[in-house]
XYZ file of N, CA and C in Angstrom:
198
model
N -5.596 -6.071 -43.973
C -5.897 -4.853 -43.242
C -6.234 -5.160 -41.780
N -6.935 -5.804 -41.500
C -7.387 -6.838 -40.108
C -6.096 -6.742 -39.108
N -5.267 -7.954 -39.955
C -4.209 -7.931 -39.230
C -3.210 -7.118 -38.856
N -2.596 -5.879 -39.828
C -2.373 -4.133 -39.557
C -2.643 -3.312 -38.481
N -4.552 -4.079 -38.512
C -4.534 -2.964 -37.329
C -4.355 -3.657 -35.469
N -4.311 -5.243 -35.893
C -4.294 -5.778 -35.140
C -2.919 -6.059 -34.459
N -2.059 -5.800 -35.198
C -0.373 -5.490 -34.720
C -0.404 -4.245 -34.279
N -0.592 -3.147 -35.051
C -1.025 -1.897 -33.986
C -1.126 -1.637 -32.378
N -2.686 -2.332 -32.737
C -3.189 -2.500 -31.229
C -2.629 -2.825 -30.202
N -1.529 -4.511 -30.801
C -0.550 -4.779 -29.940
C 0.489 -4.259 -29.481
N 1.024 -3.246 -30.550
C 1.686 -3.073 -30.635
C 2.053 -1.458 -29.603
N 0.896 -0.733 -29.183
C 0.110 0.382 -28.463
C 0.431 -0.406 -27.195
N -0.309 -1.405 -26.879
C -0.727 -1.843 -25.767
C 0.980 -2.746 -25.256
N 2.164 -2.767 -25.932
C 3.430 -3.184 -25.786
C 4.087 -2.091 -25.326
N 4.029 -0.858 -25.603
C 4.358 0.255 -25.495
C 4.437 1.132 -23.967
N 2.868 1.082 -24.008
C 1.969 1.397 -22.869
C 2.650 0.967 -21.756
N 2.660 -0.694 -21.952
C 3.111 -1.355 -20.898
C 4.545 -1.009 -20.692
N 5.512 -0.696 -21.332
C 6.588 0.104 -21.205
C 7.180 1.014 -20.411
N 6.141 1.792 -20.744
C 6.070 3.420 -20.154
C 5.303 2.796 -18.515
N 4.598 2.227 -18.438
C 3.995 1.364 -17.187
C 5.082 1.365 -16.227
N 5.896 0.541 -16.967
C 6.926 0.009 -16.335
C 7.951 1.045 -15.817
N 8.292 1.675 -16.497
C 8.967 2.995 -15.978
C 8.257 4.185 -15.434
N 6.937 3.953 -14.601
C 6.539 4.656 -14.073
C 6.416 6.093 -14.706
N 6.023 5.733 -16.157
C 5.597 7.084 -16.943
C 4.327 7.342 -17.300
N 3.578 7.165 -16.004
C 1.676 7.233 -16.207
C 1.317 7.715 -17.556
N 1.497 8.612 -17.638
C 0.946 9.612 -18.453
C 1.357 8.984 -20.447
N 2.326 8.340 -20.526
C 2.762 8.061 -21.658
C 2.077 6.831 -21.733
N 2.026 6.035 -20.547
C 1.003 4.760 -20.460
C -0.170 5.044 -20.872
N -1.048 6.121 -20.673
C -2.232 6.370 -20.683
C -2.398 6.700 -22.256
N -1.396 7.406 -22.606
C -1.856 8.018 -23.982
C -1.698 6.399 -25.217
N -0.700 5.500 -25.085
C -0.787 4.501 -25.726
C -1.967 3.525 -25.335
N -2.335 3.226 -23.813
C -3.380 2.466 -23.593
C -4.919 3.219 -24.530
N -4.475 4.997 -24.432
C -5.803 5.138 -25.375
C -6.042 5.233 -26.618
N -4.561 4.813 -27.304
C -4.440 4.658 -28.673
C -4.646 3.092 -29.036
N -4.916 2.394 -28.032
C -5.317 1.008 -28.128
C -7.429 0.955 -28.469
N -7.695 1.751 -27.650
C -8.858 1.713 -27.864
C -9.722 2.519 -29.059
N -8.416 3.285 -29.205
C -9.157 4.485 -30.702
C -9.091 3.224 -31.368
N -7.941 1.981 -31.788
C -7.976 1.366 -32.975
C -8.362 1.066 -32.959
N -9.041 -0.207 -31.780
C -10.097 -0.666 -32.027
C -10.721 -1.274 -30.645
N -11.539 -0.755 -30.569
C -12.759 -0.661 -29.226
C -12.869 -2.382 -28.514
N -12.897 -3.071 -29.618
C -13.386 -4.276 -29.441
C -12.285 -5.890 -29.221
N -11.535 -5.117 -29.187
C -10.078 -6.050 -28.748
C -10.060 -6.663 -27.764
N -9.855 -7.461 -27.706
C -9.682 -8.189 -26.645
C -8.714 -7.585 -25.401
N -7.619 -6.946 -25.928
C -6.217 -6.129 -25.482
C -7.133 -4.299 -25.187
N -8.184 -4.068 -25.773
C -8.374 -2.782 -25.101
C -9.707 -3.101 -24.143
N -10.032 -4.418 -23.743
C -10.580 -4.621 -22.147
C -9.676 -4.413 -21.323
N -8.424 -4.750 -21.494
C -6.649 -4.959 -20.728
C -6.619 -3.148 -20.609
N -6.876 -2.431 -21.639
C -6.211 -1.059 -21.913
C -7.133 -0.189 -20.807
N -8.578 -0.180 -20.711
C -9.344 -0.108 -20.155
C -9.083 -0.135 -18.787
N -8.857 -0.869 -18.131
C -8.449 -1.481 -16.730
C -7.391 -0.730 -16.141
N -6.628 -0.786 -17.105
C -5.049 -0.042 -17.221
C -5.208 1.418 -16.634
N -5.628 1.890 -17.471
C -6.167 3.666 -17.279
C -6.949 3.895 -16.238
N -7.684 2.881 -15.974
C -8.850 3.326 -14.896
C -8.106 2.987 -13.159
N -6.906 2.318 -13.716
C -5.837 1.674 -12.839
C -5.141 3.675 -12.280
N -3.998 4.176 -13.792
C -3.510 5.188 -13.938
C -4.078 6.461 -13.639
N -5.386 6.267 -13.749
C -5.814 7.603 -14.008
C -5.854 8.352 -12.125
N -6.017 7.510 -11.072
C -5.547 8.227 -9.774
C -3.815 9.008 -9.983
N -3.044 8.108 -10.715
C -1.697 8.371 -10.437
C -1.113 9.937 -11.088
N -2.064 10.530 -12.498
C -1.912 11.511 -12.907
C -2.725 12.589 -12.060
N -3.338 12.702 -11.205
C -4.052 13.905 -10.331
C -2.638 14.211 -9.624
N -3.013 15.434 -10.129
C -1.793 16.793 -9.477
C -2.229 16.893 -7.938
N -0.954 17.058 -7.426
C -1.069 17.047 -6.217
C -1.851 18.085 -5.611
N -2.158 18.528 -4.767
C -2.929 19.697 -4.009
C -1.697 20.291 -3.698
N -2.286 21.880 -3.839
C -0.989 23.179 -3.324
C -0.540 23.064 -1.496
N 0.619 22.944 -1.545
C 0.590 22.797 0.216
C 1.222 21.328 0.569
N 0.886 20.631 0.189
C 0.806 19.267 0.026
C 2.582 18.714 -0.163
């Protein structure tokens, strides 16, 4: 079971980085935070963490006018 959820995790945080890569913030964000629902204490959701707090400027909607 350990290891299940521990491919998961990786497997979130493989993903993430994906969507990263193709400049799909928002799909990044939702796998980087399905890294940390599994499990908080990963080594890979300190990485997920960083990530989002990285993303999370890039999803603010622009201002009207702008």
């Amino acid at each position: 079971m350990i290891k299940l959820k521990a491919e998961q995790v990786r497997g979130n945080f493989e993903i993430a980085q994906f969507y990263e890569h193709g400049h799909k913030w928002a799909g990044a964000v939702v796998y980087y935070n399905a890294v940390l629902q599994l499990d908080p204490n990963s080594p890979l959701a300190a990485q997920a963490r960083q990530r989002i707090d990285v993303l999370k400027p890039r999803l603010a909607p622009v201002p009207a006018g702008k």
